Coordinates of N, CA and C and ligand atoms in Angstrom, one line a residue:
M1 N -11.5 9.3 17.4 CA -11.6 9.8 18.8 C -11.5 8.6 19.8
V2 N -12.4 7.6 19.5 CA -12.4 6.5 20.4 C -11.1 5.8 20.4
K3 N -10.5 5.7 19.2 CA -9.2 5.1 19.1 C -8.2 5.8 20.0
E4 N -8.2 7.1 19.8 CA -7.2 7.9 20.6 C -7.5 7.8 22.1
A5 N -8.7 7.7 22.5 CA -9.1 7.6 23.9 C -8.6 6.3 24.5
N6 N -8.6 5.3 23.6 CA -8.2 4.0 24.1 C -6.7 3.7 24.0
K7 N -6.0 4.6 23.4 CA -4.5 4.5 23.3 C -3.9 4.7 24.7
K8 N -3.0 3.9 25.1 CA -2.3 4.0 26.4 C -1.4 5.2 26.3
L9 N -1.6 6.2 27.1 CA -0.7 7.4 27.0 C 0.2 7.5 28.2
G10 N 1.4 7.8 28.0 CA 2.4 8.1 29.0 C 2.2 9.5 29.6
N11 N 3.0 9.8 30.6 CA 2.9 11.1 31.3 C 2.9 12.3 30.3
N12 N 3.8 12.1 29.3 CA 4.0 13.2 28.3 C 2.9 13.2 27.2
G13 N 2.0 12.3 27.3 CA 0.9 12.3 26.3 C 1.3 11.5 25.0
I14 N 2.5 11.0 25.0 CA 2.9 10.2 23.8 C 2.5 8.8 24.0
S15 N 2.0 8.1 23.0 CA 1.5 6.8 23.2 C 2.7 5.8 23.7
K16 N 2.4 5.0 24.7 CA 3.4 4.3 25.4 C 3.5 2.9 24.8
I17 N 4.8 2.4 24.9 CA 5.0 1.1 24.4 C 4.4 0.1 25.4
I18 N 3.7 -0.9 24.9 CA 3.0 -1.9 25.7 C 4.0 -2.9 26.1
N19 N 4.0 -3.2 27.4 CA 4.8 -4.3 27.9 C 4.1 -5.6 27.9
I20 N 4.7 -6.6 27.2 CA 4.0 -7.9 27.1 C 4.8 -8.9 27.9
A21 N 4.0 -9.8 28.6 CA 4.7 -10.9 29.2 C 4.2 -12.1 28.5
V22 N 5.1 -13.1 28.1 CA 4.7 -14.3 27.5 C 4.9 -15.4 28.4
L23 N 3.9 -16.3 28.6 CA 3.9 -17.5 29.4 C 3.9 -18.7 28.5
A24 N 5.0 -19.5 28.6 CA 5.1 -20.6 27.6 C 5.7 -21.8 28.3
S25 N 5.2 -23.0 27.9 CA 5.7 -24.2 28.5 C 6.6 -25.0 27.5
G26 N 6.6 -24.6 26.2 CA 7.2 -25.5 25.2 C 8.2 -24.8 24.3
R27 N 8.0 -25.2 23.0 CA 9.0 -24.7 22.0 C 9.0 -23.2 21.7
G28 N 7.8 -22.6 21.9 CA 7.8 -21.1 21.8 C 7.8 -20.5 20.4
T29 N 7.2 -21.2 19.4 CA 7.2 -20.6 18.1 C 6.2 -19.4 18.0
N30 N 5.2 -19.4 18.9 CA 4.3 -18.2 18.9 C 5.0 -17.1 19.6
L31 N 5.8 -17.4 20.6 CA 6.7 -16.3 21.2 C 7.6 -15.7 20.1
Q32 N 8.2 -16.6 19.3 CA 9.1 -16.2 18.2 C 8.3 -15.2 17.3
S33 N 7.1 -15.6 17.0 CA 6.3 -14.7 16.0 C 6.1 -13.3 16.6
I34 N 6.0 -13.2 17.9 CA 5.8 -11.9 18.6 C 7.1 -11.1 18.5
I35 N 8.2 -11.9 18.8 CA 9.5 -11.2 18.8 C 9.8 -10.7 17.4
D36 N 9.5 -11.5 16.4 CA 9.8 -11.1 15.0 C 9.0 -10.0 14.6
K37 N 7.7 -10.0 15.0 CA 6.8 -8.8 14.6 C 7.2 -7.5 15.3
I38 N 7.8 -7.7 16.5 CA 8.3 -6.4 17.1 C 9.5 -6.0 16.3
G39 N 10.4 -6.9 16.0 CA 11.6 -6.6 15.3 C 11.3 -6.0 13.9
S40 N 10.3 -6.4 13.3 CA 10.0 -5.8 11.9 C 9.2 -4.5 12.0
G41 N 8.8 -4.1 13.3 CA 8.1 -2.8 13.4 C 6.6 -3.0 13.3
Y42 N 6.1 -4.2 13.0 CA 4.7 -4.4 12.9 C 4.0 -4.2 14.3
L43 N 4.7 -4.6 15.3 CA 4.1 -4.5 16.7 C 4.9 -3.4 17.5
N44 N 4.2 -2.4 18.0 CA 4.9 -1.4 18.8 C 4.8 -1.8 20.3
A45 N 5.6 -2.8 20.7 CA 5.5 -3.3 22.0 C 6.9 -3.9 22.4
K46 N 7.0 -4.3 23.7 CA 8.2 -4.9 24.2 C 7.9 -6.2 24.9
V47 N 8.6 -7.2 24.7 CA 8.4 -8.4 25.5 C 9.3 -8.2 26.8
A48 N 8.6 -7.9 27.9 CA 9.2 -7.5 29.1 C 9.8 -8.7 29.9
I49 N 9.1 -9.8 29.7 CA 9.5 -11.0 30.4 C 8.8 -12.3 29.8
V50 N 9.6 -13.4 29.8 CA 9.0 -14.7 29.4 C 9.1 -15.6 30.6
I51 N 8.0 -16.1 31.0 CA 7.9 -17.0 32.2 C 7.5 -18.4 31.7
S52 N 8.2 -19.4 32.3 CA 7.8 -20.8 32.0 C 7.7 -21.6 33.3
D53 N 6.8 -22.6 33.2 CA 6.7 -23.6 34.3 C 7.6 -24.8 34.1
K54 N 8.3 -24.7 32.9 CA 9.2 -25.8 32.6 C 10.6 -25.3 32.4
Q55 N 11.5 -25.8 33.2 CA 12.9 -25.3 33.2 C 13.6 -25.4 31.8
D56 N 13.2 -26.5 31.1 CA 13.9 -26.8 29.8 C 13.0 -26.3 28.6
A57 N 12.1 -25.5 28.8 CA 11.2 -25.0 27.7 C 12.1 -24.2 26.7
F58 N 12.0 -24.6 25.4 CA 12.8 -24.0 24.4 C 12.5 -22.5 24.2
A59 N 11.3 -22.1 24.6 CA 10.8 -20.7 24.6 C 11.8 -19.9 25.4
L60 N 12.3 -20.4 26.5 CA 13.3 -19.6 27.3 C 14.5 -19.3 26.6
E61 N 15.0 -20.3 25.8 CA 16.2 -20.2 25.0 C 16.0 -19.1 23.9
R62 N 14.8 -19.2 23.3 CA 14.5 -18.2 22.2 C 14.6 -16.8 22.8
A63 N 14.0 -16.6 24.0 CA 13.9 -15.3 24.7 C 15.4 -14.8 25.0
K64 N 16.1 -15.7 25.6 CA 17.5 -15.3 25.9 C 18.3 -14.9 24.7
K65 N 18.1 -15.5 23.6 CA 18.8 -15.2 22.4 C 18.5 -13.7 22.0
H66 N 17.3 -13.3 22.4 CA 17.0 -11.9 22.1 C 17.1 -11.0 23.3
K67 N 17.9 -11.4 24.3 CA 18.2 -10.6 25.5 C 16.9 -10.2 26.2
I68 N 15.9 -11.1 26.2 CA 14.7 -10.8 26.9 C 14.8 -11.6 28.3
T69 N 14.3 -10.9 29.3 CA 14.4 -11.5 30.7 C 13.6 -12.7 30.7
T70 N 14.1 -13.8 31.3 CA 13.4 -15.0 31.4 C 13.3 -15.5 32.9
L71 N 12.3 -16.3 33.1 CA 12.1 -16.7 34.5 C 11.4 -18.1 34.5
F72 N 12.1 -19.1 35.1 CA 11.4 -20.4 35.3 C 10.8 -20.3 36.7
L73 N 9.5 -20.5 36.8 CA 8.9 -20.6 38.1 C 8.4 -22.0 38.3
D74 N 9.0 -22.6 39.3 CA 8.8 -24.1 39.5 C 7.5 -24.3 40.2
P75 N 6.6 -25.1 39.5 CA 5.3 -25.3 40.2 C 5.4 -26.1 41.5
K76 N 6.5 -26.8 41.6 CA 6.7 -27.6 42.9 C 6.9 -26.7 44.1
K77 N 7.2 -25.4 43.8 CA 7.4 -24.5 44.9 C 6.1 -23.9 45.5
A78 N 5.0 -24.3 44.8 CA 3.7 -23.8 45.3 C 2.8 -25.0 45.7
T79 N 2.0 -24.7 46.7 CA 1.2 -25.8 47.3 C -0.2 -25.9 46.6
S80 N -0.5 -24.8 45.8 CA -1.8 -24.8 45.1 C -1.7 -24.0 43.8
R81 N -2.7 -24.2 42.9 CA -2.7 -23.4 41.7 C -2.6 -21.9 42.0
E82 N -3.4 -21.5 43.0 CA -3.5 -20.1 43.3 C -2.2 -19.5 43.8
E83 N -1.5 -20.3 44.6 CA -0.2 -19.9 45.2 C 0.8 -19.7 44.0
Y84 N 0.7 -20.6 43.1 CA 1.6 -20.5 41.9 C 1.3 -19.2 41.1
D85 N 0.0 -19.0 40.9 CA -0.4 -17.9 40.1 C 0.0 -16.6 40.8
K86 N 0.0 -16.6 42.2 CA 0.4 -15.4 42.9 C 1.9 -15.1 42.7
M87 N 2.6 -16.2 42.6 CA 4.1 -16.0 42.3 C 4.2 -15.3 40.9
V88 N 3.4 -15.8 39.9 CA 3.5 -15.3 38.6 C 3.1 -13.8 38.6
V89 N 1.9 -13.5 39.2 CA 1.4 -12.2 39.2 C 2.4 -11.2 39.8
K90 N 3.0 -11.6 40.9 CA 4.0 -10.8 41.5 C 5.1 -10.3 40.5
Q91 N 5.5 -11.3 39.7 CA 6.5 -11.0 38.7 C 6.0 -10.0 37.6
L92 N 4.7 -10.3 37.2 CA 4.1 -9.4 36.2 C 4.0 -8.0 36.7
E93 N 3.7 -7.8 38.0 CA 3.6 -6.5 38.5 C 5.0 -5.9 38.6
K94 N 6.0 -6.7 39.0 CA 7.4 -6.2 39.0 C 7.8 -5.6 37.7
Y95 N 7.5 -6.3 36.6 CA 7.9 -5.9 35.3 C 6.9 -5.0 34.6
K96 N 5.9 -4.5 35.3 CA 4.9 -3.5 34.8 C 4.3 -4.0 33.5
V97 N 3.8 -5.2 33.6 CA 3.2 -5.9 32.4 C 1.8 -5.3 32.1
D98 N 1.6 -5.0 30.8 CA 0.3 -4.5 30.4 C -0.6 -5.6 29.9
V99 N 0.0 -6.6 29.3 CA -0.8 -7.7 28.7 C 0.0 -9.0 28.8
V100 N -0.8 -10.0 29.1 CA -0.1 -11.3 29.3 C -0.6 -12.3 28.2
V101 N 0.4 -12.9 27.5 CA 0.0 -13.8 26.4 C 0.4 -15.2 26.8
L102 N -0.6 -16.1 26.7 CA -0.4 -17.5 27.0 C -0.1 -18.1 25.6
A103 N 1.2 -18.5 25.4 CA 1.5 -19.1 24.1 C 2.1 -20.5 24.4
G104 N 1.1 -21.4 24.5 CA 1.5 -22.8 24.8 C 1.8 -23.0 26.2
F105 N 1.1 -22.3 27.1 CA 1.3 -22.4 28.5 C 0.4 -23.5 29.0
M106 N 0.9 -24.6 29.5 CA 0.1 -25.8 29.7 C -0.4 -25.9 31.1
R107 N -0.9 -24.8 31.7 CA -1.5 -24.8 33.0 C -2.8 -24.0 33.0
L108 N -3.8 -24.5 33.7 CA -5.0 -23.8 33.8 C -4.8 -22.7 34.9
L109 N -5.4 -21.5 34.6 CA -5.1 -20.4 35.5 C -6.2 -20.3 36.6
S110 N -5.8 -19.9 37.8 CA -6.8 -19.7 38.9 C -7.7 -18.5 38.6
K111 N -8.8 -18.4 39.4 CA -9.6 -17.2 39.4 C -8.8 -16.0 39.7
Y112 N -7.9 -16.1 40.7 CA -7.1 -15.0 41.1 C -6.3 -14.4 40.0
F113 N -5.7 -15.2 39.1 CA -4.9 -14.7 38.0 C -5.9 -14.1 37.0
V114 N -7.0 -14.7 36.7 CA -7.9 -14.2 35.6 C -8.5 -12.9 36.1
N115 N -8.8 -12.8 37.4 CA -9.3 -11.5 37.9 C -8.3 -10.4 37.8
A116 N -7.1 -10.7 38.1 CA -6.0 -9.7 38.2 C -5.7 -9.2 36.8
Y117 N -5.9 -10.0 35.7 CA -5.6 -9.5 34.4 C -6.8 -9.7 33.4
R118 N -8.0 -9.5 33.9 CA -9.1 -9.7 33.1 C -9.1 -8.7 31.9
N119 N -9.4 -9.3 30.7 CA -9.3 -8.5 29.4 C -7.9 -8.0 29.1
K120 N -6.9 -8.6 29.8 CA -5.5 -8.3 29.5 C -4.7 -9.6 29.4
L121 N -5.5 -10.6 29.3 CA -4.9 -12.0 29.3 C -5.4 -12.7 28.0
I122 N -4.4 -13.0 27.1 CA -4.7 -13.5 25.8 C -4.2 -14.8 25.6
N123 N -5.0 -15.7 25.0 CA -4.5 -17.1 24.7 C -4.7 -17.4 23.2
I124 N -3.8 -18.2 22.7 CA -3.9 -18.7 21.3 C -4.3 -20.2 21.4
H125 N -5.3 -20.5 20.6 CA -5.8 -21.9 20.6 C -5.8 -22.4 19.2
P126 N -5.4 -23.7 18.9 CA -5.2 -24.1 17.5 C -6.4 -24.6 16.8
T127 N -7.6 -24.3 17.3 CA -8.8 -24.7 16.6 C -9.8 -23.5 16.6
L128 N -10.9 -23.7 15.8 CA -11.9 -22.7 15.8 C -12.8 -23.0 17.0
L129 N -12.6 -22.3 18.1 CA -13.4 -22.5 19.3 C -14.9 -22.0 19.0
P130 N -15.9 -22.7 19.6 CA -15.8 -23.6 20.7 C -15.5 -25.0 20.3
S131 N -15.2 -25.3 19.1 CA -14.8 -26.7 18.7 C -13.4 -27.0 19.3
F132 N -13.3 -28.2 19.8 CA -12.1 -28.8 20.2 C -11.2 -27.9 21.2
P133 N -11.8 -27.6 22.4 CA -11.0 -27.0 23.4 C -10.0 -28.0 24.0
G134 N -9.2 -27.6 24.9 CA -8.3 -28.5 25.5 C -6.9 -28.6 24.9
I135 N -6.1 -29.5 25.3 CA -4.7 -29.5 24.9 C -4.3 -30.2 23.6
H136 N -5.3 -30.9 23.1 CA -5.0 -31.7 21.8 C -5.8 -31.2 20.6
G137 N -5.8 -29.9 20.5 CA -6.7 -29.2 19.5 C -6.4 -29.8 18.1
Y138 N -5.2 -29.8 17.6 CA -4.9 -30.2 16.3 C -5.3 -31.7 16.1
E139 N -4.9 -32.5 17.0 CA -5.3 -34.0 16.9 C -6.8 -34.1 16.9
D140 N -7.5 -33.5 17.8 CA -8.9 -33.6 17.9 C -9.6 -33.2 16.6
A141 N -9.2 -32.0 16.0 CA -9.9 -31.5 14.8 C -9.6 -32.5 13.7
W142 N -8.3 -32.9 13.6 CA -7.9 -33.9 12.5 C -8.7 -35.2 12.6
Q143 N -8.7 -35.7 13.8 CA -9.4 -37.0 13.9 C -10.9 -36.9 13.7
Y144 N -11.5 -35.8 13.9 CA -12.9 -35.6 13.7 C -13.2 -35.5 12.2
G145 N -12.2 -35.1 11.5 CA -12.4 -35.0 10.0 C -13.0 -33.7 9.5
V146 N -12.8 -32.6 10.3 CA -13.4 -31.3 9.9 C -12.8 -30.9 8.6
K147 N -13.6 -30.2 7.8 CA -13.1 -29.6 6.5 C -12.5 -28.3 6.7
I148 N -12.9 -27.6 7.7 CA -12.3 -26.2 7.9 C -11.9 -26.2 9.4
S149 N -10.6 -26.0 9.6 CA -10.2 -25.7 11.0 C -9.6 -24.3 11.0
G150 N -8.7 -24.1 12.0 CA -8.2 -22.7 12.1 C -7.7 -22.5 13.5
C151 N -7.5 -21.2 13.8 CA -7.1 -20.9 15.2 C -7.9 -19.8 15.8
T152 N -7.9 -19.7 17.1 CA -8.6 -18.7 17.8 C -7.7 -17.9 18.8
V153 N -7.8 -16.6 18.7 CA -7.1 -15.8 19.7 C -8.2 -15.2 20.6
H154 N -8.1 -15.4 21.9 CA -9.2 -15.0 22.8 C -8.7 -14.5 24.1
F155 N -9.5 -13.7 24.8 CA -9.2 -13.3 26.1 C -9.5 -14.5 27.0
V156 N -8.8 -14.6 28.1 CA -9.0 -15.8 29.0 C -10.0 -15.4 30.1
D157 N -10.9 -16.4 30.3 CA -11.8 -16.3 31.5 C -11.6 -17.5 32.4
E158 N -12.5 -17.7 33.3 CA -12.3 -18.8 34.2 C -12.4 -20.2 33.6
G159 N -13.0 -20.3 32.4 CA -13.1 -21.6 31.8 C -11.9 -22.1 31.0
C160 N -12.1 -23.3 30.5 CA -11.0 -23.8 29.6 C -11.3 -23.4 28.2
D161 N -10.5 -22.4 27.6 CA -10.7 -22.0 26.3 C -12.1 -21.4 26.0
T162 N -12.6 -20.7 26.9 CA -14.0 -20.3 26.8 C -14.2 -18.7 26.7
G163 N -13.1 -18.0 26.8 CA -13.2 -16.5 26.9 C -13.6 -15.9 25.6
P164 N -13.9 -14.6 25.7 CA -14.4 -13.8 24.5 C -13.3 -13.8 23.4
I165 N -13.9 -14.1 22.2 CA -13.0 -14.3 21.0 C -12.6 -12.9 20.4
I166 N -11.3 -12.8 20.2 CA -10.7 -11.6 19.6 C -10.7 -11.8 18.0
L167 N -10.1 -12.8 17.6 CA -10.2 -13.1 16.1 C -9.9 -14.6 15.9
Q168 N -10.4 -15.0 14.7 CA -10.2 -16.4 14.3 C -9.7 -16.4 12.8
K169 N -8.9 -17.4 12.5 CA -8.4 -17.5 11.1 C -8.6 -18.9 10.7
F170 N -9.0 -19.1 9.4 CA -9.4 -20.4 8.9 C -8.1 -21.2 8.4
N171 N -8.2 -22.5 8.5 CA -7.3 -23.4 7.9 C -8.0 -24.5 7.3
P172 N -8.4 -24.3 6.0 CA -9.2 -25.4 5.3 C -8.3 -26.6 5.1
I173 N -8.9 -27.8 5.3 CA -8.2 -29.0 5.2 C -8.3 -29.6 3.8
K174 N -7.2 -29.9 3.2 CA -7.2 -30.4 1.8 C -7.2 -31.9 1.8
D175 N -7.7 -32.5 0.7 CA -7.7 -33.9 0.6 C -6.4 -34.6 0.7
D176 N -5.4 -33.9 0.2 CA -4.0 -34.5 0.2 C -3.2 -34.1 1.4
D177 N -3.9 -33.5 2.4 CA -3.2 -33.1 3.7 C -2.8 -34.4 4.5
T178 N -1.7 -34.3 5.1 CA -1.4 -35.3 6.2 C -1.6 -34.5 7.5
F179 N -1.6 -35.2 8.6 CA -1.7 -34.5 9.9 C -0.6 -33.5 10.0
E180 N 0.6 -33.9 9.6 CA 1.7 -33.0 9.7 C 1.6 -31.7 8.8
S181 N 1.1 -31.9 7.6 CA 1.0 -30.8 6.7 C -0.1 -29.8 7.2
F182 N -1.2 -30.4 7.7 CA -2.3 -29.6 8.3 C -1.8 -28.8 9.5
K183 N -1.0 -29.4 10.3 CA -0.5 -28.8 11.5 C 0.5 -27.7 11.2
E184 N 1.4 -28.0 10.2 CA 2.4 -27.1 9.9 C 1.8 -25.8 9.3
R185 N 0.8 -26.0 8.4 CA 0.1 -24.8 7.9 C -0.6 -24.1 9.0
G186 N -1.2 -24.8 9.9 CA -2.0 -24.2 11.0 C -1.1 -23.4 11.9
L187 N 0.1 -23.8 12.2 CA 1.0 -23.1 13.0 C 1.4 -21.7 12.3
K188 N 1.6 -21.8 11.0 CA 2.0 -20.6 10.3 C 0.8 -19.6 10.4
I189 N -0.4 -20.1 10.4 CA -1.6 -19.2 10.5 C -1.6 -18.6 12.0
E190 N -1.3 -19.5 12.9 CA -1.2 -19.0 14.3 C -0.3 -17.8 14.4
H191 N 0.9 -17.9 13.7 CA 1.9 -16.9 13.8 C 1.5 -15.6 13.2
E192 N 0.5 -15.6 12.4 CA -0.1 -14.3 11.9 C -1.1 -13.8 12.9
A193 N -2.0 -14.8 13.3 CA -3.1 -14.4 14.1 C -2.8 -13.8 15.5
L194 N -1.8 -14.3 16.2 CA -1.5 -13.8 17.5 C -0.9 -12.4 17.5
P195 N 0.1 -12.1 16.6 CA 0.6 -10.7 16.5 C -0.5 -9.8 16.1
E196 N -1.4 -10.2 15.2 CA -2.5 -9.4 14.7 C -3.4 -9.0 15.9
A197 N -3.7 -9.9 16.7 CA -4.6 -9.6 17.9 C -3.9 -8.7 18.8
L198 N -2.6 -9.0 19.0 CA -1.8 -8.2 20.0 C -1.7 -6.7 19.5
K199 N -1.5 -6.6 18.2 CA -1.4 -5.3 17.6 C -2.7 -4.5 17.9
L200 N -3.9 -5.2 17.7 CA -5.2 -4.5 18.0 C -5.2 -4.1 19.5
F201 N -4.7 -5.0 20.3 CA -4.7 -4.7 21.8 C -3.8 -3.5 22.0
C202 N -2.6 -3.5 21.5 CA -1.7 -2.4 21.7 C -2.2 -1.1 21.2
E203 N -3.0 -1.1 20.2 CA -3.5 0.1 19.6 C -4.8 0.6 20.3
G204 N -5.2 -0.2 21.3 CA -6.4 0.2 22.0 C -7.7 0.0 21.2
K205 N -7.6 -1.0 20.3 CA -8.8 -1.1 19.4 C -9.7 -2.2 19.8
L206 N -9.5 -2.9 21.0 CA -10.3 -4.0 21.4 C -11.3 -3.5 22.5
K207 N -12.6 -3.7 22.2 CA -13.5 -3.4 23.3 C -14.4 -4.6 23.6
V208 N -14.3 -5.0 24.8 CA -15.0 -6.3 25.2 C -16.4 -5.8 25.7
D209 N -17.4 -6.5 25.0 CA -18.8 -6.2 25.3 C -19.5 -7.5 25.6
G210 N -19.5 -8.0 26.8 CA -20.0 -9.3 27.1 C -19.1 -10.3 26.5
R211 N -19.7 -11.2 25.7 CA -18.9 -12.2 25.0 C -18.3 -11.7 23.7
R212 N -18.8 -10.6 23.3 CA -18.3 -10.1 22.0 C -17.1 -9.1 22.2
V213 N -16.1 -9.3 21.3 CA -15.0 -8.4 21.3 C -15.1 -7.5 20.1
K214 N -15.4 -6.3 20.3 CA -15.6 -5.4 19.1 C -14.2 -4.8 18.7
I215 N -14.0 -4.7 17.4 CA -12.7 -4.1 16.9 C -13.0 -2.7 16.4
L216 N -12.5 -1.7 17.1 CA -12.7 -0.3 16.8 C -11.9 0.1 15.6
N217 N -12.4 1.0 14.8 CA -11.7 1.5 13.7 C -10.7 2.6 14.1
Ligands
LIG301 C1 0.2 -23.7 19.8 O1 -0.4 -24.7 18.9 C2 -0.9 -23.0 20.5 O2 -2.0 -22.8 19.7 C3 -1.2 -23.9 21.6 O3 0.0 -24.4 22.0 C4 0.9 -24.4 20.9 C5 2.1 -23.7 21.3 O4 3.1 -23.8 20.4 N1 -1.9 -23.2 22.7 P1 4.5 -23.0 20.5 O5 5.1 -23.4 21.8 O6 4.1 -21.5 20.5 O7 5.3 -23.4 19.3

């Protein structure tokens, strides 16, 4: 019942395909994992638009290859973080985006953006939060010498990597790991975790209760 009530329904009562926007600044392997999981039928969603703050982000090329609309929004065209975010949100509204995924988007979001998409804004972080927030997650976890690392998919709030956690996956570090092998395995785990969290979102199974995200059956 709860699951049904949470499903997004179109006018005809048939469950609607969720429109995803992906924001990415770099190579876009997490974007690729979403595209692939939609292709395989695992995710019942559509990538409506990929937006980048970097003109040469490989994520844009990946999207184009799959005939997904892309947009480079130049941060130099905005005088403040909020002004930039307003440009982004305008596009998200234009493309009727239901959920926004930050997949290696290297900008902090303004309160304006977070408020506009609260509980509809998802980030993937390459450590087990709250350990090692920030942009050097793999390096920081490796240098600290942790025995178990992993990744975190979470809703975004006003802080840096502080929002309510949707799911986490482990990446135990082996004695014969190098930084490269640790990171390579970690990325593969990310590519499972992000689509899994998105699937739960698309199926209306995520309920945010304060800091806790409950997964409905
Ligand atoms: C990933 O490690 C993700 O966890 C972090 O940024 C990286 C993006 O990689 N937020 P990619 O561009 O998706 O390959």
